[in-house]
Coordinates of C-alpha atoms in Angstrom, one line a residue:
M1 CA -33.7 16.1 22.6
I2 CA -33.0 15.4 18.9
C3 CA -36.0 16.5 16.9
N4 CA -38.0 13.6 15.4
L5 CA -35.5 10.9 16.4
G6 CA -38.2 8.8 18.1
N7 CA -40.6 9.1 15.2
K8 CA -37.8 8.2 12.7
L9 CA -36.8 5.1 14.8
K10 CA -40.4 3.9 15.0
S11 CA -41.1 4.5 11.4
A12 CA -38.0 2.7 10.3
R13 CA -38.8 -0.2 12.6
I14 CA -42.3 -0.5 11.1
Q15 CA -41.1 -0.2 7.5
N16 CA -38.7 -3.0 8.2
N17 CA -41.5 -5.2 9.7
L18 CA -39.6 -5.6 12.9
S19 CA -41.1 -5.8 16.4
R20 CA -39.8 -3.9 19.4
K21 CA -38.8 -7.2 20.9
V22 CA -36.7 -8.1 17.9
I23 CA -35.0 -4.7 17.9
A24 CA -34.4 -5.0 21.7
Q25 CA -32.7 -8.4 21.2
R26 CA -30.5 -7.2 18.4
I27 CA -29.2 -4.1 20.2
G28 CA -29.1 -5.6 23.7
V29 CA -31.6 -3.4 25.5
S30 CA -35.1 -4.1 27.0
V31 CA -38.3 -3.9 25.0
S32 CA -39.4 -1.0 27.2
M33 CA -36.1 0.9 26.4
V34 CA -36.9 0.6 22.6
G35 CA -40.3 2.1 23.4
L36 CA -38.6 5.0 25.4
Y37 CA -36.4 5.7 22.4
E38 CA -39.4 5.7 20.0
S39 CA -41.4 8.0 22.3
N40 CA -38.5 10.5 22.7
V41 CA -38.3 9.9 26.5
R42 CA -34.7 8.5 26.2
Q43 CA -32.0 8.9 23.6
P44 CA -29.9 5.9 22.5
S45 CA -26.2 6.0 23.0
L46 CA -24.0 6.5 19.9
P47 CA -23.1 2.8 19.7
I48 CA -26.8 1.9 19.9
L49 CA -27.7 4.5 17.3
I50 CA -25.1 3.1 15.0
K51 CA -26.6 -0.4 15.4
L52 CA -30.1 0.9 14.8
A53 CA -29.0 2.7 11.6
A54 CA -27.4 -0.6 10.4
I55 CA -30.5 -2.7 11.2
Y56 CA -32.9 -0.2 9.5
K57 CA -30.5 0.4 6.6
V58 CA -30.4 4.2 7.0
S59 CA -27.6 6.6 7.9
V60 CA -27.1 7.9 11.4
D61 CA -27.3 11.4 9.8
Y62 CA -30.8 10.5 8.6
L63 CA -31.8 9.4 12.1
L64 CA -30.3 12.6 13.6
G65 CA -31.8 14.8 11.0
T66 CA -28.5 16.2 9.9
E67 CA -28.4 14.9 6.3
T68 CA -27.1 17.6 4.0
N69 CA -27.0 15.4 1.0
K70 CA -30.5 14.8 -0.3
Q71 CA -29.5 12.0 -2.7
N72 CA -31.1 8.6 -2.1
V73 CA -28.9 5.9 -0.9
L74 CA -28.9 2.4 -2.4
Y75 CA -27.5 -0.4 -0.3
L76 CA -25.7 -3.0 -2.3
D77 CA -25.0 -5.5 0.5
G78 CA -25.4 -9.1 -0.7
L79 CA -25.0 -8.3 -4.4
T80 CA -22.3 -9.7 -6.6
S81 CA -19.8 -7.4 -8.4
K82 CA -21.6 -8.1 -11.7
Q83 CA -25.0 -7.2 -10.2
I84 CA -23.6 -3.9 -8.8
E85 CA -22.1 -3.1 -12.1
A86 CA -25.4 -3.7 -13.8
L87 CA -27.1 -1.4 -11.4
K88 CA -24.5 1.3 -12.0
M89 CA -25.0 1.0 -15.8
T90 CA -28.8 1.2 -15.4
A91 CA -28.5 4.3 -13.3
E92 CA -26.2 5.9 -15.8
C93 CA -28.7 5.1 -18.6
F94 CA -31.5 6.9 -16.6
R95 CA -29.2 9.9 -16.0
N96 CA -28.5 10.2 -19.7
L97 CA -32.3 10.0 -20.5
N98 CA -32.9 12.9 -18.1
K99 CA -30.4 15.2 -19.8

């Protein structure tokens, strides 16, 4: 079994204010199967794991516990190019302050 996968799945679902029923509908499995994933009784297939990562806005590496890069990830979905550029400039300003 993949260490802590169930705990990470449950935690991510709760942090996203989603029910098991909603997750089950989005990934095409039963509600009880979601519970089995979260309790480490069953492991999701790779396609299901990819769907879960996308729904929870985390990486598959995070869910599997194989992240080697400890940098935080900022998802920019739904932002305009001007908004993304503003965020990049803001981040650069903070980096310069920390030097």
